[in-house]
CSV table of N, CA, C and O in Angstrom, one decimal:
chain,number,residue,atom,x,y,z
Y,1,UNK,N,-8.8,-147.5,37.4
Y,1,UNK,CA,-7.6,-146.8,36.7
Y,1,UNK,C,-7.8,-147.5,35.4
Y,1,UNK,O,-6.7,-147.3,34.5
Y,2,UNK,N,-8.9,-147.9,34.8
Y,2,UNK,CA,-8.9,-148.6,33.4
Y,2,UNK,C,-8.4,-150.3,33.3
Y,2,UNK,O,-8.3,-150.7,32.2
Y,3,UNK,N,-7.6,-150.7,34.3
Y,3,UNK,CA,-6.9,-151.9,34.3
Y,3,UNK,C,-8.4,-153.0,34.7
Y,3,UNK,O,-8.9,-152.9,35.5
Y,4,UNK,N,-8.5,-154.0,33.7
Y,4,UNK,CA,-9.6,-154.8,34.0
Y,4,UNK,C,-9.3,-156.1,34.6
Y,4,UNK,O,-10.3,-156.8,35.3
Y,5,UNK,N,-8.1,-156.7,34.6
Y,5,UNK,CA,-7.6,-157.8,35.3
Y,5,UNK,C,-6.6,-157.8,35.9
Y,5,UNK,O,-5.4,-157.4,35.5
Y,6,UNK,N,-6.5,-158.3,37.3
Y,6,UNK,CA,-5.4,-158.0,38.2
Y,6,UNK,C,-5.1,-159.4,39.0
Y,6,UNK,O,-6.1,-160.1,39.4
Y,7,UNK,N,-4.1,-159.7,38.8
Y,7,UNK,CA,-3.7,-161.1,39.9
Y,7,UNK,C,-2.9,-160.4,40.8
Y,7,UNK,O,-1.8,-159.8,40.8
Y,8,UNK,N,-3.3,-160.8,42.0
Y,8,UNK,CA,-2.6,-160.5,43.3
Y,8,UNK,C,-1.7,-161.4,43.9
Y,8,UNK,O,-2.3,-162.7,43.8
Y,9,UNK,N,-0.6,-161.4,44.1
Y,9,UNK,CA,0.2,-162.2,44.9
Y,9,UNK,C,0.6,-161.8,46.3
Y,9,UNK,O,0.9,-160.6,46.4
Y,10,UNK,N,0.6,-162.9,47.2
Y,10,UNK,CA,1.1,-162.4,48.7
Y,10,UNK,C,2.7,-162.3,49.0
Y,10,UNK,O,2.9,-161.6,49.8
Y,11,UNK,N,3.3,-162.9,48.2
Y,11,UNK,CA,4.8,-162.7,48.1
Y,11,UNK,C,5.6,-163.1,46.9
Y,11,UNK,O,4.8,-163.3,45.8
Y,12,UNK,N,6.7,-163.1,46.8
Y,12,UNK,CA,7.6,-163.3,45.4
Y,12,UNK,C,7.4,-164.4,44.8
Y,12,UNK,O,7.3,-164.8,43.5
Y,13,UNK,N,7.4,-165.5,45.7
Y,13,UNK,CA,6.9,-166.9,45.2
Y,13,UNK,C,6.1,-167.2,44.7
Y,13,UNK,O,5.9,-167.8,43.4
Y,14,UNK,N,4.9,-166.7,45.1
Y,14,UNK,CA,3.4,-167.0,44.9
Y,14,UNK,C,3.5,-165.9,43.3
Y,14,UNK,O,2.6,-166.4,42.5
Y,15,UNK,N,3.9,-164.7,43.4
Y,15,UNK,CA,4.1,-164.0,42.0
Y,15,UNK,C,4.6,-164.6,41.0
Y,15,UNK,O,4.3,-164.8,39.9
Y,16,UNK,N,5.7,-165.4,41.1
Y,16,UNK,CA,6.7,-166.1,40.3
Y,16,UNK,C,5.6,-167.2,39.7
Y,16,UNK,O,5.6,-167.3,38.6
Y,17,UNK,N,5.0,-168.0,40.6
Y,17,UNK,CA,4.0,-168.9,40.1
Y,17,UNK,C,3.1,-168.5,39.3
Y,17,UNK,O,2.3,-168.8,38.1
Y,18,UNK,N,2.4,-167.4,39.7
Y,18,UNK,CA,1.2,-166.5,38.8
Y,18,UNK,C,1.7,-166.3,37.5
Y,18,UNK,O,1.2,-166.7,36.5
Y,19,UNK,N,2.9,-166.0,37.5
Y,19,UNK,CA,3.6,-165.2,36.3
Y,19,UNK,C,3.8,-166.3,35.3
Y,19,UNK,O,3.4,-166.5,34.3
Y,20,UNK,N,4.3,-167.6,35.8
Y,20,UNK,CA,4.2,-168.5,34.9
Y,20,UNK,C,3.1,-169.4,34.4
Y,20,UNK,O,3.0,-169.9,33.5
Y,21,UNK,N,2.0,-168.9,34.9
Y,21,UNK,CA,0.7,-169.7,34.9
Y,21,UNK,C,-0.1,-168.7,33.8
Y,21,UNK,O,-1.0,-169.2,33.4
Y,22,UNK,N,0.2,-167.6,33.6
Y,22,UNK,CA,-0.4,-166.8,32.5
Y,22,UNK,C,0.4,-165.8,31.8
Y,22,UNK,O,1.5,-165.8,31.8
Y,23,UNK,N,-0.3,-164.9,30.9
Y,23,UNK,CA,0.1,-163.7,30.2
Y,23,UNK,C,0.0,-162.5,30.7
Y,23,UNK,O,-1.2,-162.3,31.3
Y,24,UNK,N,1.0,-161.6,30.9
Y,24,UNK,CA,0.8,-160.4,31.6
Y,24,UNK,C,1.3,-159.3,30.8
Y,24,UNK,O,2.4,-159.3,30.2
Y,25,UNK,N,0.5,-158.2,30.8
Y,25,UNK,CA,1.0,-156.9,30.3
Y,25,UNK,C,1.9,-156.2,31.0
Y,25,UNK,O,2.6,-155.2,30.7
Y,26,UNK,N,1.6,-156.0,32.4
Y,26,UNK,CA,2.3,-155.4,33.1
Y,26,UNK,C,2.7,-155.9,34.5
Y,26,UNK,O,1.9,-156.8,35.0
Y,27,UNK,N,4.0,-156.0,35.1
Y,27,UNK,CA,4.1,-156.5,36.6
Y,27,UNK,C,4.4,-155.4,37.4
Y,27,UNK,O,5.3,-154.8,37.1
Y,28,UNK,N,3.6,-155.1,38.6
Y,28,UNK,CA,4.1,-154.4,39.5
Y,28,UNK,C,4.4,-155.0,40.7
Y,28,UNK,O,3.8,-156.1,41.4
Y,29,UNK,N,5.7,-154.9,41.3
Y,29,UNK,CA,6.3,-155.5,42.3
Y,29,UNK,C,7.0,-154.5,43.5
Y,29,UNK,O,7.3,-153.6,43.1
Y,30,UNK,N,6.6,-155.1,44.6
Y,30,UNK,CA,7.5,-154.2,45.9
Y,30,UNK,C,9.0,-154.9,45.8
Y,30,UNK,O,9.1,-155.9,45.4
Y,31,UNK,N,9.7,-154.1,46.2
Y,31,UNK,CA,11.1,-154.3,46.4
Y,31,UNK,C,11.1,-155.7,47.6
Y,31,UNK,O,11.6,-156.4,47.4
Y,32,UNK,N,10.4,-155.5,48.9
Y,32,UNK,CA,10.4,-156.6,49.9
Y,32,UNK,C,9.2,-157.1,49.6
Y,32,UNK,O,8.0,-157.0,49.9
Y,33,UNK,N,9.3,-158.6,49.5
Y,33,UNK,CA,8.4,-159.6,49.2
Y,33,UNK,C,8.7,-160.9,49.9
Y,33,UNK,O,8.0,-161.7,50.0
Y,34,UNK,N,9.5,-160.9,50.8
Y,34,UNK,CA,9.8,-162.0,51.8
Y,34,UNK,C,11.1,-162.8,51.0
Y,34,UNK,O,11.9,-162.2,50.6
Y,35,UNK,N,10.8,-164.3,51.1
Y,35,UNK,CA,11.8,-165.2,50.8
Y,35,UNK,C,12.3,-164.7,49.4
Y,35,UNK,O,13.6,-164.8,49.0
Y,36,UNK,N,11.5,-164.3,48.3
Y,36,UNK,CA,11.8,-164.1,46.8
Y,36,UNK,C,11.7,-162.5,46.8
Y,36,UNK,O,10.4,-161.9,46.8
Y,37,UNK,N,12.5,-161.7,46.8
Y,37,UNK,CA,12.6,-160.2,46.9
Y,37,UNK,C,12.1,-159.9,45.5
Y,37,UNK,O,11.7,-160.7,44.6
Y,38,UNK,N,11.5,-158.6,45.4
Y,38,UNK,CA,11.1,-158.1,44.1
Y,38,UNK,C,12.3,-158.0,43.1
Y,38,UNK,O,12.0,-158.1,41.7
Y,39,UNK,N,13.3,-157.7,43.5
Y,39,UNK,CA,14.7,-157.7,42.6
Y,39,UNK,C,14.8,-159.1,42.1
Y,39,UNK,O,14.9,-159.2,41.0
Y,40,UNK,N,14.9,-160.3,42.9
Y,40,UNK,CA,14.9,-161.4,42.5
Y,40,UNK,C,13.8,-161.9,41.4
Y,40,UNK,O,14.0,-162.5,40.6
Y,41,UNK,N,12.5,-161.4,42.0
Y,41,UNK,CA,11.5,-162.0,41.1
Y,41,UNK,C,11.7,-161.2,39.4
Y,41,UNK,O,11.5,-161.8,38.5
Y,42,UNK,N,12.1,-159.9,39.7
Y,42,UNK,CA,12.6,-159.3,38.2
Y,42,UNK,C,13.4,-160.0,37.5
Y,42,UNK,O,13.4,-160.4,36.4
Y,43,UNK,N,14.4,-160.7,38.3
Y,43,UNK,CA,15.7,-161.5,37.4
Y,43,UNK,C,14.9,-162.4,36.8
Y,43,UNK,O,15.2,-163.1,35.9
Y,44,UNK,N,14.2,-163.3,37.6
Y,44,UNK,CA,13.3,-164.5,37.2
Y,44,UNK,C,12.6,-164.2,35.9
Y,44,UNK,O,12.7,-164.8,35.0
Y,45,UNK,N,11.6,-163.0,36.2
Y,45,UNK,CA,10.9,-162.8,34.9
Y,45,UNK,C,11.9,-162.5,33.7
Y,45,UNK,O,11.5,-163.0,32.5
Y,46,UNK,N,12.9,-161.6,34.2
Y,46,UNK,CA,13.7,-161.2,32.8
Y,46,UNK,C,14.5,-162.6,32.2
Y,46,UNK,O,14.6,-162.5,31.0
Y,47,UNK,N,14.4,-163.7,33.0
Y,47,UNK,CA,15.0,-164.7,32.4
Y,47,UNK,C,14.2,-165.4,31.4
Y,47,UNK,O,14.5,-166.3,30.5
Y,48,UNK,N,13.0,-165.3,31.4
Y,48,UNK,CA,11.9,-166.0,30.6
Y,48,UNK,C,11.3,-165.0,29.7
Y,48,UNK,O,10.3,-165.3,28.8
Y,49,UNK,N,11.1,-163.4,30.1
Y,49,UNK,CA,10.4,-162.6,29.7
Y,49,UNK,C,11.0,-161.2,29.4
Y,49,UNK,O,11.1,-160.7,30.6
Y,50,UNK,N,11.5,-160.8,28.4
Y,50,UNK,CA,12.4,-159.5,28.3
Y,50,UNK,C,11.5,-158.4,28.2
Y,50,UNK,O,11.7,-157.2,28.0
Y,51,UNK,N,10.0,-158.8,27.7
Y,51,UNK,CA,9.1,-157.6,27.0
Y,51,UNK,C,8.3,-157.2,28.1
Y,51,UNK,O,7.7,-156.0,28.0
Y,52,UNK,N,7.8,-157.5,29.0
Y,52,UNK,CA,6.7,-157.2,29.9
Y,52,UNK,C,7.4,-156.3,30.6
Y,52,UNK,O,8.5,-156.5,31.5
Y,53,UNK,N,6.7,-155.0,30.8
Y,53,UNK,CA,7.1,-154.1,31.5
Y,53,UNK,C,6.9,-154.3,33.3
Y,53,UNK,O,6.0,-155.0,33.8
Y,54,UNK,N,7.9,-154.0,34.0
Y,54,UNK,CA,8.0,-154.4,35.3
Y,54,UNK,C,8.2,-153.0,36.0
Y,54,UNK,O,9.2,-152.3,35.7
Y,55,UNK,N,7.2,-152.7,36.8
Y,55,UNK,CA,7.5,-151.4,37.8
Y,55,UNK,C,7.7,-151.9,39.3
Y,55,UNK,O,7.1,-152.5,40.0
Y,56,UNK,N,8.8,-151.4,39.8
Y,56,UNK,CA,9.0,-151.5,41.0
Y,56,UNK,C,8.8,-150.6,42.0
Y,56,UNK,O,8.9,-149.4,41.8
Y,57,UNK,N,8.1,-150.9,43.1
Y,57,UNK,CA,7.6,-150.1,44.1
Y,57,UNK,C,8.3,-150.2,45.3
Y,57,UNK,O,8.8,-151.4,45.7
Y,58,UNK,N,8.9,-149.1,45.8
Y,58,UNK,CA,9.9,-149.3,46.9
Y,58,UNK,C,9.9,-147.9,47.8
Y,58,UNK,O,9.3,-146.9,47.3
Y,59,UNK,N,9.9,-148.2,49.3
Y,59,UNK,CA,10.1,-147.0,50.0
Y,59,UNK,C,11.7,-146.8,50.1
Y,59,UNK,O,12.0,-145.4,50.6
Y,60,UNK,N,12.5,-147.4,49.4
Y,60,UNK,CA,14.0,-147.1,49.6
Y,60,UNK,C,14.3,-146.2,47.8
Y,60,UNK,O,14.1,-146.9,47.0
Y,61,UNK,N,14.8,-145.0,48.0
Y,61,UNK,CA,14.8,-144.4,46.9
Y,61,UNK,C,16.5,-144.1,46.7
Y,61,UNK,O,16.5,-143.0,45.9
Y,62,UNK,N,17.5,-144.8,47.3
Y,62,UNK,CA,18.8,-144.4,47.0
Y,62,UNK,C,19.2,-144.8,45.7
Y,62,UNK,O,18.6,-145.6,45.1
Y,63,UNK,N,19.9,-143.8,45.2
Y,63,UNK,CA,20.5,-144.1,43.9
Y,63,UNK,C,21.0,-145.4,43.4
Y,63,UNK,O,20.4,-146.1,42.6
Y,64,UNK,N,21.9,-146.0,44.4
Y,64,UNK,CA,22.5,-147.1,44.3
Y,64,UNK,C,21.3,-148.6,44.3
Y,64,UNK,O,21.3,-149.3,43.2
Y,65,UNK,N,20.4,-148.5,44.8
Y,65,UNK,CA,19.1,-149.2,44.7
Y,65,UNK,C,18.4,-149.2,43.7
Y,65,UNK,O,17.9,-150.1,43.1
Y,66,UNK,N,17.9,-148.0,43.2
Y,66,UNK,CA,17.4,-147.9,41.9
Y,66,UNK,C,18.3,-148.4,40.8
Y,66,UNK,O,17.6,-149.0,40.0
Y,67,UNK,N,19.5,-148.0,40.8
Y,67,UNK,CA,20.5,-148.5,39.5
Y,67,UNK,C,20.5,-150.1,39.6
Y,67,UNK,O,20.3,-150.8,38.7
Y,68,UNK,N,20.6,-150.7,40.8
Y,68,UNK,CA,20.6,-152.4,41.0
Y,68,UNK,C,19.1,-152.6,40.4
Y,68,UNK,O,19.2,-153.7,39.7
Y,69,UNK,N,18.1,-152.2,40.5
Y,69,UNK,CA,16.5,-152.4,40.3
Y,69,UNK,C,16.7,-152.4,38.6
Y,69,UNK,O,16.1,-153.2,37.9
Y,70,UNK,N,17.0,-151.3,38.2
Y,70,UNK,CA,17.4,-151.2,36.6
Y,70,UNK,C,18.1,-151.9,36.1
Y,70,UNK,O,17.6,-152.6,35.0
Y,71,UNK,N,19.1,-152.4,36.6
Y,71,UNK,CA,20.1,-153.2,36.0
Y,71,UNK,C,19.4,-154.7,36.0
Y,71,UNK,O,20.0,-155.5,35.1
Y,72,UNK,N,18.6,-154.8,37.0
Y,72,UNK,CA,17.8,-156.4,37.1
Y,72,UNK,C,16.8,-156.2,35.9
Y,72,UNK,O,16.5,-157.4,35.8
Y,73,UNK,N,16.4,-155.1,35.5
Y,73,UNK,CA,15.5,-155.1,34.5
Y,73,UNK,C,14.2,-154.6,34.5
Y,73,UNK,O,13.2,-154.7,33.9
Y,74,UNK,N,13.9,-154.0,35.7
Y,74,UNK,CA,12.7,-153.0,35.9
Y,74,UNK,C,12.6,-151.9,34.9
Y,74,UNK,O,13.7,-151.5,34.4
Y,75,UNK,N,11.4,-151.6,34.5
Y,75,UNK,CA,11.4,-151.0,33.3
Y,75,UNK,C,11.1,-149.4,33.9
Y,75,UNK,O,11.3,-148.3,33.3
Y,76,UNK,N,10.6,-149.3,35.1
Y,76,UNK,CA,10.3,-148.2,35.8
Y,76,UNK,C,10.2,-148.5,37.5
Y,76,UNK,O,10.0,-149.5,37.9
Y,77,UNK,N,10.0,-147.3,38.2
Y,77,UNK,CA,9.9,-147.4,39.6
Y,77,UNK,C,9.1,-146.4,40.2
Y,77,UNK,O,9.1,-145.5,39.4
Y,78,UNK,N,8.4,-146.9,41.3
Y,78,UNK,CA,7.6,-145.7,42.0
Y,78,UNK,C,8.2,-145.7,43.5
Y,78,UNK,O,8.2,-146.8,44.1
Y,79,UNK,N,8.4,-144.6,44.1
Y,79,UNK,CA,8.7,-144.5,45.5
Y,79,UNK,C,7.7,-144.2,46.5
Y,79,UNK,O,6.8,-143.6,46.1
Y,80,UNK,N,7.5,-145.1,47.3
Y,80,UNK,CA,6.5,-144.8,48.6
Y,80,UNK,C,6.9,-143.7,49.3
Y,80,UNK,O,8.0,-143.3,49.8
Y,81,UNK,N,5.9,-142.8,49.8
Y,81,UNK,CA,4.4,-142.9,49.3
Y,81,UNK,C,4.2,-142.1,48.2
Y,81,UNK,O,5.0,-141.6,47.8
Y,82,UNK,N,3.2,-142.7,47.2
Y,82,UNK,CA,2.8,-142.1,46.1
Y,82,UNK,C,1.6,-141.8,46.1
Y,82,UNK,O,0.8,-142.3,46.8
Y,83,UNK,N,1.2,-141.0,45.1
Y,83,UNK,CA,-0.2,-140.6,44.7
Y,83,UNK,C,-0.8,-141.3,43.6
Y,83,UNK,O,-0.2,-142.0,43.0
Y,84,UNK,N,-1.9,-141.2,43.7
Y,84,UNK,CA,-2.9,-141.9,42.9
Y,84,UNK,C,-2.5,-141.7,41.5
Y,84,UNK,O,-2.2,-142.3,40.4
Y,85,UNK,N,-2.3,-140.2,41.0
Y,85,UNK,CA,-1.9,-139.7,39.9
Y,85,UNK,C,-0.5,-140.4,39.3
Y,85,UNK,O,-0.4,-140.5,38.0
Y,86,UNK,N,0.5,-140.8,40.2
Y,86,UNK,CA,1.5,-141.2,39.9
Y,86,UNK,C,1.6,-142.7,39.3
Y,86,UNK,O,1.8,-142.9,38.4
Y,87,UNK,N,0.7,-143.4,40.1
Y,87,UNK,CA,0.3,-144.7,39.6
Y,87,UNK,C,-0.2,-144.8,38.4
Y,87,UNK,O,-0.2,-145.5,37.6
Y,88,UNK,N,-1.2,-144.0,38.4
Y,88,UNK,CA,-2.0,-144.0,37.1
Y,88,UNK,C,-1.2,-143.7,36.0
Y,88,UNK,O,-1.3,-144.0,34.7
Y,89,UNK,N,-0.3,-142.7,36.0
Y,89,UNK,CA,0.6,-142.3,35.0
Y,89,UNK,C,1.5,-143.3,34.3
Y,89,UNK,O,1.7,-143.6,33.4
Y,90,UNK,N,1.8,-144.2,35.4
Y,90,UNK,CA,2.7,-145.6,34.9
Y,90,UNK,C,1.9,-146.3,34.5
Y,90,UNK,O,2.2,-147.0,33.2
Y,91,UNK,N,0.6,-146.7,34.7
Y,91,UNK,CA,-0.2,-147.7,34.1
Y,91,UNK,C,-0.5,-147.0,32.7
Y,91,UNK,O,-0.3,-148.0,31.8
Y,92,UNK,N,-0.9,-145.6,32.5
Y,92,UNK,CA,-1.1,-145.4,31.1
Y,92,UNK,C,0.4,-145.5,30.4
Y,92,UNK,O,0.0,-145.8,29.0
Y,93,UNK,N,1.3,-145.4,30.8
Y,93,UNK,CA,2.5,-145.5,30.1
Y,93,UNK,C,2.8,-146.9,29.6
Y,93,UNK,O,3.4,-147.2,28.3
Y,94,UNK,N,2.2,-147.9,30.3
Y,94,UNK,CA,2.9,-149.4,29.9
Y,94,UNK,C,1.3,-150.1,29.7
Y,94,UNK,O,1.6,-151.2,29.1
Y,95,UNK,N,0.3,-149.7,29.9
Y,95,UNK,CA,-0.8,-150.4,29.6
Y,95,UNK,C,-1.9,-149.9,28.6
Y,95,UNK,O,-2.4,-148.8,28.8
Y,96,UNK,N,-2.1,-150.6,27.4
Y,96,UNK,CA,-2.9,-150.3,26.5
Y,96,UNK,C,-4.3,-149.7,27.1
Y,96,UNK,O,-4.8,-150.5,28.1
Y,97,UNK,N,-5.0,-148.5,26.6
Y,97,UNK,CA,-6.3,-148.2,27.2
Y,97,UNK,C,-7.1,-149.4,27.1
Y,97,UNK,O,-7.4,-150.0,25.8
Y,98,UNK,N,-8.0,-149.7,28.2
Y,98,UNK,CA,-9.2,-150.6,27.9
Y,98,UNK,C,-8.6,-152.3,28.1
Y,98,UNK,O,-9.3,-152.9,27.8
Y,99,UNK,N,-7.3,-152.4,28.3
Y,99,UNK,CA,-6.9,-153.9,28.4
Y,99,UNK,C,-6.8,-154.2,29.7
Y,99,UNK,O,-6.9,-153.5,30.9
């Protein structure tokens, strides 16, 4: 899909460590990540970086949860299951071509 460098984390805590160790153009996180949820990860990231786009992936698509994610600072969200073109559309929206 044109993304050249991907850092993968097994859970929210590992993602937080990775985020602090590098520079990111985009963060894609799931809502459910274990001890440190995607919502909590978003809040931690927003505490140190207000510009990096964050896309939340979730199976839960209730209006209340989506609002909670948006209030925490996510830039966008994708509900599972999703198609490749939907993910590609989000990447195109937030990651410059060839980056």
